[in-house]
PDB file of N, CA and C in Angstrom:
ATOM      1  N   MET A  12     101.163  83.766  73.180  1.00  0.00           N
ATOM      2  CA  MET A  12     101.881  84.615  72.251  1.00  0.00           C
ATOM      3  C   MET A  12     101.469  86.073  72.404  1.00  0.00           C
ATOM      4  N   ARG A  13     100.150  86.307  72.621  1.00  0.00           N
ATOM      5  CA  ARG A  13      99.686  87.690  72.746  1.00  0.00           C
ATOM      6  C   ARG A  13     100.270  88.374  73.969  1.00  0.00           C
ATOM      7  N   SER A  14     100.498  87.612  75.017  1.00  0.00           N
ATOM      8  CA  SER A  14     101.009  88.227  76.239  1.00  0.00           C
ATOM      9  C   SER A  14     102.466  88.675  76.095  1.00  0.00           C
ATOM     10  N   LEU A  15     103.189  88.141  75.125  1.00  0.00           N
ATOM     11  CA  LEU A  15     104.566  88.589  74.902  1.00  0.00           C
ATOM     12  C   LEU A  15     104.622  90.031  74.424  1.00  0.00           C
ATOM     13  N   TYR A  16     103.553  90.500  73.791  1.00  0.00           N
ATOM     14  CA  TYR A  16     103.505  91.898  73.363  1.00  0.00           C
ATOM     15  C   TYR A  16     103.520  92.848  74.559  1.00  0.00           C
ATOM     16  N   MET A  17     103.144  92.349  75.720  1.00  0.00           N
ATOM     17  CA  MET A  17     103.126  93.189  76.909  1.00  0.00           C
ATOM     18  C   MET A  17     104.537  93.505  77.413  1.00  0.00           C
ATOM     19  N   LEU A  18     105.557  92.892  76.825  1.00  0.00           N
ATOM     20  CA  LEU A  18     106.934  93.253  77.158  1.00  0.00           C
ATOM     21  C   LEU A  18     107.345  94.566  76.503  1.00  0.00           C
ATOM     22  N   ILE A  19     106.644  94.972  75.454  1.00  0.00           N
ATOM     23  CA  ILE A  19     106.965  96.224  74.758  1.00  0.00           C
ATOM     24  C   ILE A  19     106.870  97.425  75.702  1.00  0.00           C
ATOM     25  N   PRO A  20     105.789  97.589  76.477  1.00  0.00           N
ATOM     26  CA  PRO A  20     105.750  98.730  77.402  1.00  0.00           C
ATOM     27  C   PRO A  20     106.835  98.690  78.473  1.00  0.00           C
ATOM     28  N   VAL A  21     107.204  97.503  78.912  1.00  0.00           N
ATOM     29  CA  VAL A  21     108.263  97.386  79.919  1.00  0.00           C
ATOM     30  C   VAL A  21     109.592  97.850  79.339  1.00  0.00           C
ATOM     31  N   ILE A  22     109.892  97.412  78.135  1.00  0.00           N
ATOM     32  CA  ILE A  22     111.136  97.826  77.476  1.00  0.00           C
ATOM     33  C   ILE A  22     111.124  99.325  77.224  1.00  0.00           C
ATOM     34  N   LEU A  23     109.988  99.843  76.775  1.00  0.00           N
ATOM     35  CA  LEU A  23     109.850 101.277  76.533  1.00  0.00           C
ATOM     36  C   LEU A  23     110.041 102.067  77.827  1.00  0.00           C
ATOM     37  N   MET A  24     109.491 101.568  78.916  1.00  0.00           N
ATOM     38  CA  MET A  24     109.632 102.234  80.204  1.00  0.00           C
ATOM     39  C   MET A  24     111.091 102.234  80.668  1.00  0.00           C
ATOM     40  N   LEU A  25     111.783 101.127  80.475  1.00  0.00           N
ATOM     41  CA  LEU A  25     113.195 101.067  80.860  1.00  0.00           C
ATOM     42  C   LEU A  25     114.049 102.016  80.032  1.00  0.00           C
ATOM     43  N   ILE A  26     113.784 102.080  78.734  1.00  0.00           N
ATOM     44  CA  ILE A  26     114.550 102.974  77.862  1.00  0.00           C
ATOM     45  C   ILE A  26     114.342 104.427  78.268  1.00  0.00           C
ATOM     46  N   ILE A  27     113.096 104.813  78.517  1.00  0.00           N
ATOM     47  CA  ILE A  27     112.819 106.200  78.892  1.00  0.00           C
ATOM     48  C   ILE A  27     113.424 106.531  80.249  1.00  0.00           C
ATOM     49  N   SER A  28     113.346 105.618  81.199  1.00  0.00           N
ATOM     50  CA  SER A  28     113.900 105.908  82.523  1.00  0.00           C
ATOM     51  C   SER A  28     115.419 106.032  82.486  1.00  0.00           C
ATOM     52  N   ILE A  29     116.079 105.283  81.617  1.00  0.00           N
ATOM     53  CA  ILE A  29     117.536 105.370  81.521  1.00  0.00           C
ATOM     54  C   ILE A  29     117.958 106.615  80.750  1.00  0.00           C
ATOM     55  N   ARG A  30     117.293 106.901  79.639  1.00  0.00           N
ATOM     56  CA  ARG A  30     117.698 108.040  78.806  1.00  0.00           C
ATOM     57  C   ARG A  30     117.294 109.382  79.393  1.00  0.00           C
ATOM     58  N   LYS A  31     116.081 109.489  79.888  1.00  0.00           N
ATOM     59  CA  LYS A  31     115.577 110.781  80.376  1.00  0.00           C
ATOM     60  C   LYS A  31     115.864 111.006  81.855  1.00  0.00           C
ATOM     61  N   ARG A  32     116.159 109.942  82.593  1.00  0.00           N
ATOM     62  CA  ARG A  32     116.389 110.018  84.036  1.00  0.00           C
ATOM     63  C   ARG A  32     115.185 110.620  84.765  1.00  0.00           C
ATOM     64  N   ASN A  33     113.986 110.291  84.271  1.00  0.00           N
ATOM     65  CA  ASN A  33     112.752 110.796  84.862  1.00  0.00           C
ATOM     66  C   ASN A  33     111.842 109.601  85.114  1.00  0.00           C
ATOM     67  N   LEU A  34     111.775 109.195  86.357  1.00  0.00           N
ATOM     68  CA  LEU A  34     111.019 108.000  86.711  1.00  0.00           C
ATOM     69  C   LEU A  34     109.518 108.203  86.542  1.00  0.00           C
ATOM     70  N   TYR A  35     109.032 109.401  86.862  1.00  0.00           N
ATOM     71  CA  TYR A  35     107.597 109.668  86.736  1.00  0.00           C
ATOM     72  C   TYR A  35     107.150 109.610  85.280  1.00  0.00           C
ATOM     73  N   LEU A  36     107.938 110.172  84.388  1.00  0.00           N
ATOM     74  CA  LEU A  36     107.621 110.115  82.960  1.00  0.00           C
ATOM     75  C   LEU A  36     107.650 108.677  82.463  1.00  0.00           C
ATOM     76  N   ALA A  37     108.639 107.917  82.900  1.00  0.00           N
ATOM     77  CA  ALA A  37     108.754 106.523  82.462  1.00  0.00           C
ATOM     78  C   ALA A  37     107.564 105.693  82.938  1.00  0.00           C
ATOM     79  N   ILE A  38     107.130 105.907  84.171  1.00  0.00           N
ATOM     80  CA  ILE A  38     105.981 105.160  84.686  1.00  0.00           C
ATOM     81  C   ILE A  38     104.714 105.550  83.942  1.00  0.00           C
ATOM     82  N   LEU A  39     104.539 106.842  83.667  1.00  0.00           N
ATOM     83  CA  LEU A  39     103.364 107.300  82.931  1.00  0.00           C
ATOM     84  C   LEU A  39     103.332 106.713  81.524  1.00  0.00           C
ATOM     85  N   VAL A  40     104.462 106.745  80.834  1.00  0.00           N
ATOM     86  CA  VAL A  40     104.531 106.177  79.486  1.00  0.00           C
ATOM     87  C   VAL A  40     104.313 104.666  79.532  1.00  0.00           C
ATOM     88  N   GLY A  41     104.876 103.992  80.524  1.00  0.00           N
ATOM     89  CA  GLY A  41     104.679 102.552  80.659  1.00  0.00           C
ATOM     90  C   GLY A  41     103.232 102.186  80.909  1.00  0.00           C
ATOM     91  N   LEU A  42     102.558 102.961  81.747  1.00  0.00           N
ATOM     92  CA  LEU A  42     101.149 102.695  82.041  1.00  0.00           C
ATOM     93  C   LEU A  42     100.273 102.929  80.817  1.00  0.00           C
ATOM     94  N   LEU A  43     100.474 104.056  80.160  1.00  0.00           N
ATOM     95  CA  LEU A  43      99.655 104.367  78.983  1.00  0.00           C
ATOM     96  C   LEU A  43      99.930 103.411  77.822  1.00  0.00           C
ATOM     97  N   SER A  44     101.207 103.127  77.562  1.00  0.00           N
ATOM     98  CA  SER A  44     101.520 102.213  76.459  1.00  0.00           C
ATOM     99  C   SER A  44     101.091 100.786  76.794  1.00  0.00           C
ATOM    100  N   GLY A  45     101.165 100.406  78.060  1.00  0.00           N
ATOM    101  CA  GLY A  45     100.695  99.083  78.462  1.00  0.00           C
ATOM    102  C   GLY A  45      99.199  98.924  78.260  1.00  0.00           C
ATOM    103  N   CYS A  46      98.451  99.971  78.594  1.00  0.00           N
ATOM    104  CA  CYS A  46      96.999  99.927  78.358  1.00  0.00           C
ATOM    105  C   CYS A  46      96.695  99.841  76.870  1.00  0.00           C
ATOM    106  N   MET A  47      97.398 100.635  76.071  1.00  0.00           N
ATOM    107  CA  MET A  47      97.140 100.625  74.622  1.00  0.00           C
ATOM    108  C   MET A  47      97.518  99.293  73.992  1.00  0.00           C
ATOM    109  N   VAL A  48      98.689  98.769  74.335  1.00  0.00           N
ATOM    110  CA  VAL A  48      99.123  97.487  73.767  1.00  0.00           C
ATOM    111  C   VAL A  48      98.195  96.369  74.224  1.00  0.00           C
ATOM    112  N   GLY A  49      97.808  96.397  75.483  1.00  0.00           N
ATOM    113  CA  GLY A  49      96.890  95.381  75.995  1.00  0.00           C
ATOM    114  C   GLY A  49      95.540  95.408  75.306  1.00  0.00           C
ATOM    115  N   LEU A  50      95.022  96.609  75.051  1.00  0.00           N
ATOM    116  CA  LEU A  50      93.740  96.726  74.352  1.00  0.00           C
ATOM    117  C   LEU A  50      93.854  96.309  72.894  1.00  0.00           C
ATOM    118  N   LEU A  51      94.947  96.703  72.244  1.00  0.00           N
ATOM    119  CA  LEU A  51      95.116  96.374  70.823  1.00  0.00           C
ATOM    120  C   LEU A  51      95.333  94.885  70.586  1.00  0.00           C
ATOM    121  N   THR A  52      96.011  94.219  71.512  1.00  0.00           N
ATOM    122  CA  THR A  52      96.280  92.791  71.327  1.00  0.00           C
ATOM    123  C   THR A  52      95.179  91.903  71.892  1.00  0.00           C
ATOM    124  N   GLY A  53      94.257  92.479  72.631  1.00  0.00           N
ATOM    125  CA  GLY A  53      93.169  91.696  73.193  1.00  0.00           C
ATOM    126  C   GLY A  53      93.483  91.065  74.534  1.00  0.00           C
ATOM    127  N   VAL A  54      94.624  91.387  75.103  1.00  0.00           N
ATOM    128  CA  VAL A  54      94.973  90.866  76.420  1.00  0.00           C
ATOM    129  C   VAL A  54      94.092  91.521  77.487  1.00  0.00           C
ATOM    130  N   LEU A  55      93.794  92.804  77.302  1.00  0.00           N
ATOM    131  CA  LEU A  55      92.954  93.556  78.229  1.00  0.00           C
ATOM    132  C   LEU A  55      91.663  93.981  77.554  1.00  0.00           C
ATOM    133  N   GLN A  56      90.658  94.188  78.368  1.00  0.00           N
ATOM    134  CA  GLN A  56      89.423  94.813  77.916  1.00  0.00           C
ATOM    135  C   GLN A  56      89.293  96.135  78.656  1.00  0.00           C
ATOM    136  N   VAL A  57      88.464  97.027  78.136  1.00  0.00           N
ATOM    137  CA  VAL A  57      88.291  98.326  78.783  1.00  0.00           C
ATOM    138  C   VAL A  57      87.788  98.144  80.212  1.00  0.00           C
ATOM    139  N   SER A  58      86.960  97.153  80.436  1.00  0.00           N
ATOM    140  CA  SER A  58      86.437  96.909  81.785  1.00  0.00           C
ATOM    141  C   SER A  58      87.527  96.439  82.751  1.00  0.00           C
ATOM    142  N   ASP A  59      88.630  95.895  82.244  1.00  0.00           N
ATOM    143  CA  ASP A  59      89.746  95.518  83.114  1.00  0.00           C
ATOM    144  C   ASP A  59      90.474  96.746  83.641  1.00  0.00           C
ATOM    145  N   ILE A  60      90.506  97.798  82.840  1.00  0.00           N
ATOM    146  CA  ILE A  60      91.217  99.015  83.228  1.00  0.00           C
ATOM    147  C   ILE A  60      90.391  99.810  84.226  1.00  0.00           C
ATOM    148  N   MET A  61      89.161 100.172  83.832  1.00  0.00           N
ATOM    149  CA  MET A  61      88.281 100.921  84.718  1.00  0.00           C
ATOM    150  C   MET A  61      86.842 100.756  84.263  1.00  0.00           C
ATOM    151  N   THR A  62      85.969 100.469  85.199  1.00  0.00           N
ATOM    152  CA  THR A  62      84.550 100.333  84.907  1.00  0.00           C
ATOM    153  C   THR A  62      83.753 100.691  86.157  1.00  0.00           C
ATOM    154  N   SER A  63      82.485 100.878  85.982  1.00  0.00           N
ATOM    155  CA  SER A  63      81.593 101.181  87.100  1.00  0.00           C
ATOM    156  C   SER A  63      80.743  99.954  87.388  1.00  0.00           C
ATOM    157  N   GLN A  64      80.759  99.536  88.643  1.00  0.00           N
ATOM    158  CA  GLN A  64      79.999  98.360  89.042  1.00  0.00           C
ATOM    159  C   GLN A  64      79.254  98.689  90.332  1.00  0.00           C
ATOM    160  N   ASP A  65      77.950  98.663  90.289  1.00  0.00           N
ATOM    161  CA  ASP A  65      77.098  99.005  91.433  1.00  0.00           C
ATOM    162  C   ASP A  65      77.395 100.412  91.962  1.00  0.00           C
ATOM    163  N   GLY A  66      77.686 101.331  91.063  1.00  0.00           N
ATOM    164  CA  GLY A  66      77.944 102.713  91.452  1.00  0.00           C
ATOM    165  C   GLY A  66      79.346 102.982  91.958  1.00  0.00           C
ATOM    166  N   ALA A  67      80.216 101.993  91.943  1.00  0.00           N
ATOM    167  CA  ALA A  67      81.591 102.163  92.407  1.00  0.00           C
ATOM    168  C   ALA A  67      82.546 101.857  91.259  1.00  0.00           C
ATOM    169  N   LEU A  68      83.645 102.592  91.212  1.00  0.00           N
ATOM    170  CA  LEU A  68      84.649 102.339  90.183  1.00  0.00           C
ATOM    171  C   LEU A  68      85.461 101.101  90.541  1.00  0.00           C
ATOM    172  N   THR A  69      85.704 100.255  89.554  1.00  0.00           N
ATOM    173  CA  THR A  69      86.543  99.071  89.735  1.00  0.00           C
ATOM    174  C   THR A  69      87.504  98.980  88.563  1.00  0.00           C
ATOM    175  N   GLY A  70      88.475  98.116  88.673  1.00  0.00           N
ATOM    176  CA  GLY A  70      89.480  97.921  87.636  1.00  0.00           C
ATOM    177  C   GLY A  70      90.866  98.037  88.241  1.00  0.00           C
ATOM    178  N   PHE A  71      91.886  97.693  87.455  1.00  0.00           N
ATOM    179  CA  PHE A  71      93.227  97.691  88.030  1.00  0.00           C
ATOM    180  C   PHE A  71      93.747  99.094  88.296  1.00  0.00           C
ATOM    181  N   LEU A  72      93.242 100.084  87.592  1.00  0.00           N
ATOM    182  CA  LEU A  72      93.677 101.459  87.835  1.00  0.00           C
ATOM    183  C   LEU A  72      93.199 101.943  89.206  1.00  0.00           C
ATOM    184  N   THR A  73      91.943 101.717  89.514  1.00  0.00           N
ATOM    185  CA  THR A  73      91.423 102.145  90.817  1.00  0.00           C
ATOM    186  C   THR A  73      91.955 101.271  91.950  1.00  0.00           C
ATOM    187  N   LYS A  74      92.146  99.990  91.700  1.00  0.00           N
ATOM    188  CA  LYS A  74      92.713  99.106  92.729  1.00  0.00           C
ATOM    189  C   LYS A  74      94.147  99.514  93.063  1.00  0.00           C
ATOM    190  N   GLY A  75      94.904  99.920  92.053  1.00  0.00           N
ATOM    191  CA  GLY A  75      96.273 100.369  92.287  1.00  0.00           C
ATOM    192  C   GLY A  75      96.331 101.633  93.118  1.00  0.00           C
ATOM    193  N   ILE A  76      95.433 102.571  92.832  1.00  0.00           N
ATOM    194  CA  ILE A  76      95.384 103.809  93.613  1.00  0.00           C
ATOM    195  C   ILE A  76      94.981 103.507  95.049  1.00  0.00           C
ATOM    196  N   GLU A  77      93.982 102.648  95.223  1.00  0.00           N
ATOM    197  CA  GLU A  77      93.552 102.269  96.574  1.00  0.00           C
ATOM    198  C   GLU A  77      94.675 101.584  97.344  1.00  0.00           C
ATOM    199  N   GLY A  78      95.429 100.737  96.671  1.00  0.00           N
ATOM    200  CA  GLY A  78      96.501 100.008  97.331  1.00  0.00           C
ATOM    201  C   GLY A  78      97.657 100.891  97.759  1.00  0.00           C
ATOM    202  N   MET A  79      97.917 101.961  97.014  1.00  0.00           N
ATOM    203  CA  MET A  79      99.043 102.837  97.323  1.00  0.00           C
ATOM    204  C   MET A  79      98.674 103.997  98.237  1.00  0.00           C
ATOM    205  N   MET A  80      97.398 104.234  98.446  1.00  0.00           N
ATOM    206  CA  MET A  80      96.967 105.394  99.227  1.00  0.00           C
ATOM    207  C   MET A  80      97.511 105.358 100.649  1.00  0.00           C
ATOM    208  N   GLY A  81      97.458 104.219 101.303  1.00  0.00           N
ATOM    209  CA  GLY A  81      97.974 104.109 102.665  1.00  0.00           C
ATOM    210  C   GLY A  81      99.465 104.382 102.742  1.00  0.00           C
ATOM    211  N   THR A  82     100.214 103.855 101.792  1.00  0.00           N
ATOM    212  CA  THR A  82     101.662 104.066 101.767  1.00  0.00           C
ATOM    213  C   THR A  82     101.992 105.535 101.546  1.00  0.00           C
ATOM    214  N   CYS A  83     101.294 106.173 100.622  1.00  0.00           N
ATOM    215  CA  CYS A  83     101.539 107.595 100.344  1.00  0.00           C
ATOM    216  C   CYS A  83     101.227 108.454 101.563  1.00  0.00           C
ATOM    217  N   LEU A  84     100.124 108.170 102.240  1.00  0.00           N
ATOM    218  CA  LEU A  84      99.779 108.940 103.436  1.00  0.00           C
ATOM    219  C   LEU A  84     100.792 108.722 104.554  1.00  0.00           C
ATOM    220  N   LEU A  85     101.292 107.506 104.693  1.00  0.00           N
ATOM    221  CA  LEU A  85     102.307 107.231 105.705  1.00  0.00           C
ATOM    222  C   LEU A  85     103.587 108.006 105.414  1.00  0.00           C
ATOM    223  N   VAL A  86     104.030 107.993 104.169  1.00  0.00           N
ATOM    224  CA  VAL A  86     105.252 108.708 103.793  1.00  0.00           C
ATOM    225  C   VAL A  86     105.081 110.205 104.014  1.00  0.00           C
ATOM    226  N   LEU A  87     103.934 110.758 103.626  1.00  0.00           N
ATOM    227  CA  LEU A  87     103.692 112.185 103.846  1.00  0.00           C
ATOM    228  C   LEU A  87     103.655 112.520 105.336  1.00  0.00           C
ATOM    229  N   SER A  88     103.100 111.640 106.145  1.00  0.00           N
ATOM    230  CA  SER A  88     103.073 111.862 107.592  1.00  0.00           C
ATOM    231  C   SER A  88     104.481 111.846 108.179  1.00  0.00           C
ATOM    232  N   VAL A  89     105.289 110.904 107.757  1.00  0.00           N
ATOM    233  CA  VAL A  89     106.671 110.826 108.244  1.00  0.00           C
ATOM    234  C   VAL A  89     107.453 112.058 107.813  1.00  0.00           C
ATOM    235  N   TYR A  90     107.245 112.515 106.574  1.00  0.00           N
ATOM    236  CA  TYR A  90     107.904 113.746 106.114  1.00  0.00           C
ATOM    237  C   TYR A  90     107.482 114.931 106.971  1.00  0.00           C
ATOM    238  N   GLY A  91     106.194 114.983 107.334  1.00  0.00           N
ATOM    239  CA  GLY A  91     105.720 116.073 108.182  1.00  0.00           C
ATOM    240  C   GLY A  91     106.340 116.029 109.566  1.00  0.00           C
ATOM    241  N   ILE A  92     106.492 114.841 110.112  1.00  0.00           N
ATOM    242  CA  ILE A  92     107.108 114.696 111.434  1.00  0.00           C
ATOM    243  C   ILE A  92     108.582 115.088 111.387  1.00  0.00           C
ATOM    244  N   MET A  93     109.269 114.703 110.303  1.00  0.00           N
ATOM    245  CA  MET A  93     110.693 114.998 110.168  1.00  0.00           C
ATOM    246  C   MET A  93     110.946 116.448 109.782  1.00  0.00           C
ATOM    247  N   GLY A  94     109.937 117.127 109.266  1.00  0.00           N
ATOM    248  CA  GLY A  94     110.113 118.519 108.844  1.00  0.00           C
ATOM    249  C   GLY A  94     110.778 118.644 107.490  1.00  0.00           C
ATOM    250  N   VAL A  95     110.545 117.679 106.632  1.00  0.00           N
ATOM    251  CA  VAL A  95     111.140 117.714 105.289  1.00  0.00           C
ATOM    252  C   VAL A  95     110.365 118.653 104.411  1.00  0.00           C
TER     253      VAL A  95
END
C-alpha cells in the first residue's frame, strides 16, 4: 500500500511536463517530490538516496549520475564531431 504513494510524483511529473512543456523542470520536480514522498511514507531511507560508505558516495542519486555519464559524454562528443 505504501508503494502506491510513489505514483504521486509520476503523476505530478506528467502534469508538469504536459502543462509547462519543460522536460527538465518536470524531471526535477519528479525527482524531488519522489524523494520527499518516499521519505515521508517510509518507502525510502536517507541512506537509499545518498550516503557515504568507505569514503565514497553511494545511493541511487550517485548511481544514476554514474550510469548516465558515459551516455552524456558520447552525445557531447558526437555533437562536437557534427559541429552542432
